[in-house]
Amino acid sequence: MLTIGICDDDSVFSEHLYQIINHVMFPISDWKSHIFHTGSEVIEAIENGTFDCQLIFMDIMMPVMDGYEATRQIRKSDKEDSDIPIIALTANSFFEDAMKCKNSGID
């Protein structure tokens, strides 16, 4: 079963993204999601061994720990999940923003 992590501090957006994934991307697949509200929640799950996602949709602008820093910490980790695919969620669409995502390790 595929587990998708959705990391966003906006619970309404997280629910909308869940619905999009469910109805458009994986309507007939066996999958589940895990919702995180900050980047630090993702890091904590990885550190304590409760992280079971194979893909993360990561908001880059969140309180406590943003998606850039969370991704950098995931990539630097010696845990098995350090190479998980991470897809940025952002309204920023300038070239510089894309490069900042890429430089932090976001796929």
CSV table of N, CA and C in Angstrom, one decimal:
chain,number,residue,atom,x,y,z
A,1,MET,N,0.8,-1.2,0.0
A,1,MET,CA,0.0,0.0,0.0
A,1,MET,C,0.9,1.2,0.0
A,2,LEU,N,0.6,2.2,-0.9
A,2,LEU,CA,1.3,3.4,-1.0
A,2,LEU,C,0.8,4.4,0.1
A,3,THR,N,1.8,5.0,0.8
A,3,THR,CA,1.4,6.0,1.8
A,3,THR,C,2.0,7.3,1.4
A,4,ILE,N,1.2,8.3,1.3
A,4,ILE,CA,1.6,9.7,0.9
A,4,ILE,C,1.5,10.6,2.0
A,5,GLY,N,2.6,11.3,2.3
A,5,GLY,CA,2.6,12.3,3.3
A,5,GLY,C,2.2,13.7,2.7
A,6,ILE,N,1.3,14.4,3.4
A,6,ILE,CA,0.9,15.7,3.1
A,6,ILE,C,1.4,16.6,4.2
A,7,CYS,N,2.3,17.5,4.0
A,7,CYS,CA,2.8,18.4,5.0
A,7,CYS,C,2.5,19.8,4.7
A,8,ASP,N,1.5,20.3,5.4
A,8,ASP,CA,1.0,21.7,5.1
A,8,ASP,C,0.3,22.2,6.4
A,9,ASP,N,0.6,23.4,6.8
A,9,ASP,CA,0.0,24.0,8.0
A,9,ASP,C,-1.5,24.4,7.8
A,10,ASP,N,-2.0,24.4,6.6
A,10,ASP,CA,-3.3,24.8,6.3
A,10,ASP,C,-4.2,23.5,6.1
A,11,SER,N,-5.0,23.2,7.1
A,11,SER,CA,-5.8,22.0,7.1
A,11,SER,C,-6.8,21.9,6.0
A,12,VAL,N,-7.3,23.1,5.6
A,12,VAL,CA,-8.3,23.1,4.5
A,12,VAL,C,-7.6,22.7,3.2
A,13,PHE,N,-6.4,23.3,3.0
A,13,PHE,CA,-5.6,22.9,1.8
A,13,PHE,C,-5.2,21.4,1.8
A,14,SER,N,-4.8,20.9,3.0
A,14,SER,CA,-4.5,19.5,3.1
A,14,SER,C,-5.6,18.6,2.7
A,15,GLU,N,-6.8,19.0,3.1
A,15,GLU,CA,-8.0,18.2,2.8
A,15,GLU,C,-8.3,18.3,1.3
A,16,HIS,N,-8.1,19.5,0.7
A,16,HIS,CA,-8.3,19.6,-0.7
A,16,HIS,C,-7.3,18.8,-1.5
A,17,LEU,N,-6.1,18.8,-1.1
A,17,LEU,CA,-5.0,18.0,-1.8
A,17,LEU,C,-5.4,16.5,-1.6
A,18,TYR,N,-5.8,16.1,-0.5
A,18,TYR,CA,-6.2,14.7,-0.3
A,18,TYR,C,-7.3,14.3,-1.3
A,19,GLN,N,-8.3,15.2,-1.4
A,19,GLN,CA,-9.4,14.9,-2.4
A,19,GLN,C,-8.9,14.8,-3.8
A,20,ILE,N,-8.0,15.7,-4.2
A,20,ILE,CA,-7.4,15.7,-5.5
A,20,ILE,C,-6.7,14.4,-5.8
A,21,ILE,N,-5.8,14.1,-4.8
A,21,ILE,CA,-5.1,12.8,-5.0
A,21,ILE,C,-6.0,11.6,-5.1
A,22,ASN,N,-7.0,11.6,-4.2
A,22,ASN,CA,-8.0,10.5,-4.2
A,22,ASN,C,-8.8,10.4,-5.5
A,23,HIS,N,-9.2,11.5,-6.0
A,23,HIS,CA,-10.1,11.4,-7.2
A,23,HIS,C,-9.4,11.5,-8.5
A,24,VAL,N,-8.3,12.1,-8.6
A,24,VAL,CA,-7.6,12.3,-9.8
A,24,VAL,C,-6.4,11.4,-10.0
A,25,MET,N,-5.5,11.4,-9.0
A,25,MET,CA,-4.2,10.7,-9.2
A,25,MET,C,-4.3,9.2,-8.9
A,26,PHE,N,-5.0,8.9,-7.9
A,26,PHE,CA,-5.0,7.5,-7.5
A,26,PHE,C,-6.4,7.0,-7.2
A,27,PRO,N,-7.4,7.2,-8.1
A,27,PRO,CA,-8.7,6.8,-7.8
A,27,PRO,C,-9.0,5.3,-7.6
A,28,ILE,N,-8.2,4.5,-8.2
A,28,ILE,CA,-8.4,3.1,-8.0
A,28,ILE,C,-7.3,2.3,-7.3
A,29,SER,N,-6.3,3.1,-6.9
A,29,SER,CA,-5.2,2.4,-6.2
A,29,SER,C,-5.4,2.3,-4.7
A,30,ASP,N,-4.7,1.4,-4.1
A,30,ASP,CA,-4.8,1.2,-2.7
A,30,ASP,C,-3.7,2.1,-2.0
A,31,TRP,N,-4.2,3.2,-1.4
A,31,TRP,CA,-3.2,4.1,-0.8
A,31,TRP,C,-3.9,4.8,0.4
A,32,LYS,N,-3.0,5.4,1.2
A,32,LYS,CA,-3.5,6.1,2.4
A,32,LYS,C,-2.6,7.3,2.6
A,33,SER,N,-3.0,8.3,3.4
A,33,SER,CA,-2.2,9.5,3.6
A,33,SER,C,-1.9,9.7,5.1
A,34,HIS,N,-0.9,10.4,5.3
A,34,HIS,CA,-0.5,10.8,6.7
A,34,HIS,C,-0.4,12.4,6.6
A,35,ILE,N,-1.1,13.1,7.4
A,35,ILE,CA,-1.0,14.5,7.4
A,35,ILE,C,0.0,15.0,8.5
A,36,PHE,N,0.8,15.9,8.1
A,36,PHE,CA,1.8,16.6,9.0
A,36,PHE,C,1.5,18.1,8.9
A,37,HIS,N,1.6,18.8,10.0
A,37,HIS,CA,1.3,20.3,9.9
A,37,HIS,C,2.5,21.2,9.9
A,38,THR,N,3.6,20.6,10.2
A,38,THR,CA,4.9,21.4,10.2
A,38,THR,C,6.0,20.5,9.7
A,39,GLY,N,7.1,21.0,9.2
A,39,GLY,CA,8.2,20.2,8.8
A,39,GLY,C,8.8,19.5,10.0
A,40,SER,N,8.7,20.1,11.2
A,40,SER,CA,9.3,19.4,12.4
A,40,SER,C,8.5,18.1,12.7
A,41,GLU,N,7.2,18.1,12.4
A,41,GLU,CA,6.4,16.8,12.6
A,41,GLU,C,7.0,15.7,11.7
A,42,VAL,N,7.3,16.0,10.5
A,42,VAL,CA,7.9,15.0,9.6
A,42,VAL,C,9.2,14.5,10.1
A,43,ILE,N,10.1,15.5,10.5
A,43,ILE,CA,11.4,15.1,11.1
A,43,ILE,C,11.2,14.2,12.3
A,44,GLU,N,10.3,14.6,13.2
A,44,GLU,CA,10.1,13.8,14.4
A,44,GLU,C,9.6,12.4,14.1
A,45,ALA,N,8.7,12.2,13.1
A,45,ALA,CA,8.3,10.9,12.7
A,45,ALA,C,9.4,10.1,12.1
A,46,ILE,N,10.3,10.7,11.4
A,46,ILE,CA,11.4,10.0,10.8
A,46,ILE,C,12.4,9.5,12.0
A,47,GLU,N,12.6,10.5,12.9
A,47,GLU,CA,13.5,10.2,14.0
A,47,GLU,C,13.0,9.1,14.9
A,48,ASN,N,11.7,9.1,15.2
A,48,ASN,CA,11.2,8.1,16.1
A,48,ASN,C,10.7,6.8,15.5
A,49,GLY,N,10.9,6.7,14.1
A,49,GLY,CA,10.6,5.4,13.4
A,49,GLY,C,9.1,5.2,13.1
A,50,THR,N,8.3,6.3,13.2
A,50,THR,CA,6.9,6.1,12.8
A,50,THR,C,6.5,6.6,11.4
A,51,PHE,N,7.5,7.0,10.7
A,51,PHE,CA,7.3,7.5,9.4
A,51,PHE,C,7.2,6.4,8.4
A,52,ASP,N,6.2,6.3,7.6
A,52,ASP,CA,6.0,5.2,6.7
A,52,ASP,C,5.5,5.6,5.3
A,53,CYS,N,5.9,6.9,4.9
A,53,CYS,CA,5.5,7.4,3.6
A,53,CYS,C,6.5,7.1,2.5
A,54,GLN,N,6.0,7.0,1.3
A,54,GLN,CA,6.9,6.7,0.2
A,54,GLN,C,7.0,8.0,-0.7
A,55,LEU,N,6.2,9.0,-0.4
A,55,LEU,CA,6.2,10.3,-1.1
A,55,LEU,C,5.7,11.4,-0.2
A,56,ILE,N,6.2,12.6,-0.3
A,56,ILE,CA,5.7,13.7,0.5
A,56,ILE,C,5.4,14.9,-0.4
A,57,PHE,N,4.3,15.5,-0.2
A,57,PHE,CA,3.9,16.8,-0.7
A,57,PHE,C,4.2,17.7,0.4
A,58,MET,N,5.2,18.6,0.2
A,58,MET,CA,5.8,19.5,1.3
A,58,MET,C,5.5,21.0,1.0
A,59,ASP,N,4.7,21.6,1.8
A,59,ASP,CA,4.6,23.1,1.8
A,59,ASP,C,5.9,23.7,2.1
A,60,ILE,N,6.3,24.7,1.4
A,60,ILE,CA,7.6,25.3,1.7
A,60,ILE,C,7.5,26.4,2.7
A,61,MET,N,6.3,27.0,3.0
A,61,MET,CA,6.1,28.1,3.9
A,61,MET,C,5.2,27.7,5.1
A,62,MET,N,5.8,27.2,6.2
A,62,MET,CA,5.1,26.8,7.3
A,62,MET,C,5.7,27.4,8.6
A,63,PRO,N,5.0,27.5,9.7
A,63,PRO,CA,5.6,28.0,10.9
A,63,PRO,C,6.4,26.8,11.5
A,64,VAL,N,7.1,27.1,12.5
A,64,VAL,CA,8.0,26.2,13.3
A,64,VAL,C,9.2,25.7,12.4
A,65,MET,N,8.9,25.0,11.4
A,65,MET,CA,10.0,24.6,10.5
A,65,MET,C,9.4,24.5,9.0
A,66,ASP,N,10.0,25.3,8.2
A,66,ASP,CA,9.5,25.4,6.8
A,66,ASP,C,9.9,24.2,6.0
A,67,GLY,N,9.4,24.0,4.8
A,67,GLY,CA,9.6,22.9,4.0
A,67,GLY,C,11.1,22.8,3.5
A,68,TYR,N,11.7,24.0,3.3
A,68,TYR,CA,13.1,24.0,2.9
A,68,TYR,C,14.0,23.3,3.9
A,69,GLU,N,13.8,23.7,5.2
A,69,GLU,CA,14.6,23.2,6.3
A,69,GLU,C,14.3,21.8,6.6
A,70,ALA,N,13.0,21.4,6.5
A,70,ALA,CA,12.6,20.0,6.7
A,70,ALA,C,13.3,19.1,5.7
A,71,THR,N,13.3,19.6,4.4
A,71,THR,CA,13.8,18.8,3.4
A,71,THR,C,15.3,18.6,3.5
A,72,ARG,N,16.0,19.7,3.9
A,72,ARG,CA,17.5,19.7,4.1
A,72,ARG,C,17.8,18.6,5.2
A,73,GLN,N,17.0,18.7,6.3
A,73,GLN,CA,17.2,17.7,7.4
A,73,GLN,C,17.0,16.3,7.0
A,74,ILE,N,15.9,16.1,6.2
A,74,ILE,CA,15.6,14.7,5.7
A,74,ILE,C,16.8,14.2,4.8
A,75,ARG,N,17.2,15.1,3.9
A,75,ARG,CA,18.3,14.7,3.0
A,75,ARG,C,19.6,14.4,3.8
A,76,LYS,N,19.9,15.1,4.9
A,76,LYS,CA,21.1,14.9,5.6
A,76,LYS,C,21.0,13.7,6.6
A,77,SER,N,19.8,13.2,6.8
A,77,SER,CA,19.6,12.1,7.7
A,77,SER,C,20.3,10.9,7.3
A,78,ASP,N,20.7,10.0,8.2
A,78,ASP,CA,21.2,8.7,7.9
A,78,ASP,C,20.1,7.7,7.9
A,79,LYS,N,18.9,8.1,8.0
A,79,LYS,CA,17.8,7.2,8.0
A,79,LYS,C,17.5,6.7,6.6
A,80,GLU,N,16.8,5.6,6.5
A,80,GLU,CA,16.4,5.0,5.2
A,80,GLU,C,15.6,5.9,4.4
A,81,ASP,N,14.8,6.8,5.0
A,81,ASP,CA,13.9,7.7,4.3
A,81,ASP,C,14.5,8.9,3.7
A,82,SER,N,15.8,9.0,3.8
A,82,SER,CA,16.5,10.3,3.4
A,82,SER,C,16.4,10.6,1.9
A,83,ASP,N,16.0,9.5,1.1
A,83,ASP,CA,15.9,9.8,-0.3
A,83,ASP,C,14.5,9.7,-0.8
A,84,ILE,N,13.5,9.9,0.1
A,84,ILE,CA,12.1,9.9,-0.3
A,84,ILE,C,11.8,11.0,-1.3
A,85,PRO,N,11.0,10.8,-2.3
A,85,PRO,CA,10.6,11.9,-3.2
A,85,PRO,C,9.8,12.9,-2.5
A,86,ILE,N,10.2,14.2,-2.7
A,86,ILE,CA,9.5,15.3,-2.0
A,86,ILE,C,9.1,16.3,-3.1
A,87,ILE,N,7.8,16.6,-3.1
A,87,ILE,CA,7.2,17.5,-4.1
A,87,ILE,C,6.8,18.8,-3.4
A,88,ALA,N,7.4,19.9,-3.9
A,88,ALA,CA,7.1,21.2,-3.2
A,88,ALA,C,5.7,21.7,-3.5
A,89,LEU,N,5.1,22.2,-2.4
A,89,LEU,CA,3.8,22.9,-2.5
A,89,LEU,C,4.0,24.4,-2.3
A,90,THR,N,3.8,25.2,-3.3
A,90,THR,CA,4.0,26.7,-3.2
A,90,THR,C,3.3,27.4,-4.2
A,91,ALA,N,3.0,28.7,-3.8
A,91,ALA,CA,2.4,29.6,-4.8
A,91,ALA,C,3.4,30.4,-5.5
A,92,ASN,N,4.7,30.3,-5.1
A,92,ASN,CA,5.8,31.0,-5.7
A,92,ASN,C,6.2,30.3,-7.0
A,93,SER,N,6.3,31.1,-8.0
A,93,SER,CA,6.6,30.5,-9.3
A,93,SER,C,7.7,31.1,-10.1
A,94,PHE,N,8.6,31.8,-9.4
A,94,PHE,CA,9.7,32.4,-10.1
A,94,PHE,C,10.9,31.4,-10.2
A,95,PHE,N,11.7,31.6,-11.1
A,95,PHE,CA,12.9,30.7,-11.3
A,95,PHE,C,13.7,30.6,-10.0
A,96,GLU,N,13.9,31.7,-9.3
A,96,GLU,CA,14.7,31.7,-8.1
A,96,GLU,C,14.0,30.8,-7.0
A,97,ASP,N,12.7,30.8,-7.0
A,97,ASP,CA,12.0,29.9,-6.0
A,97,ASP,C,12.2,28.4,-6.4
A,98,ALA,N,12.2,28.1,-7.7
A,98,ALA,CA,12.4,26.7,-8.1
A,98,ALA,C,13.8,26.3,-7.8
A,99,MET,N,14.8,27.2,-7.9
A,99,MET,CA,16.2,26.9,-7.6
A,99,MET,C,16.3,26.7,-6.1
A,100,LYS,N,15.7,27.5,-5.3
A,100,LYS,CA,15.8,27.4,-3.9
A,100,LYS,C,15.2,26.0,-3.4
A,101,CYS,N,14.1,25.6,-4.1
A,101,CYS,CA,13.6,24.2,-3.8
A,101,CYS,C,14.6,23.2,-4.2
A,102,LYS,N,15.1,23.3,-5.4
A,102,LYS,CA,16.1,22.3,-5.8
A,102,LYS,C,17.3,22.2,-4.9
A,103,ASN,N,17.8,23.4,-4.5
A,103,ASN,CA,19.0,23.5,-3.7
A,103,ASN,C,18.8,22.9,-2.3
A,104,SER,N,17.6,22.9,-1.8
A,104,SER,CA,17.3,22.4,-0.5
A,104,SER,C,17.1,20.9,-0.6
A,105,GLY,N,17.0,20.3,-1.8
A,105,GLY,CA,16.8,18.9,-1.9
A,105,GLY,C,15.4,18.4,-2.4
A,106,ILE,N,14.5,19.4,-2.6
A,106,ILE,CA,13.2,19.0,-3.0
A,106,ILE,C,13.3,18.6,-4.5
A,107,ASP,N,12.5,17.5,-4.8
A,107,ASP,CA,12.5,16.9,-6.1
A,107,ASP,C,11.7,17.7,-7.0
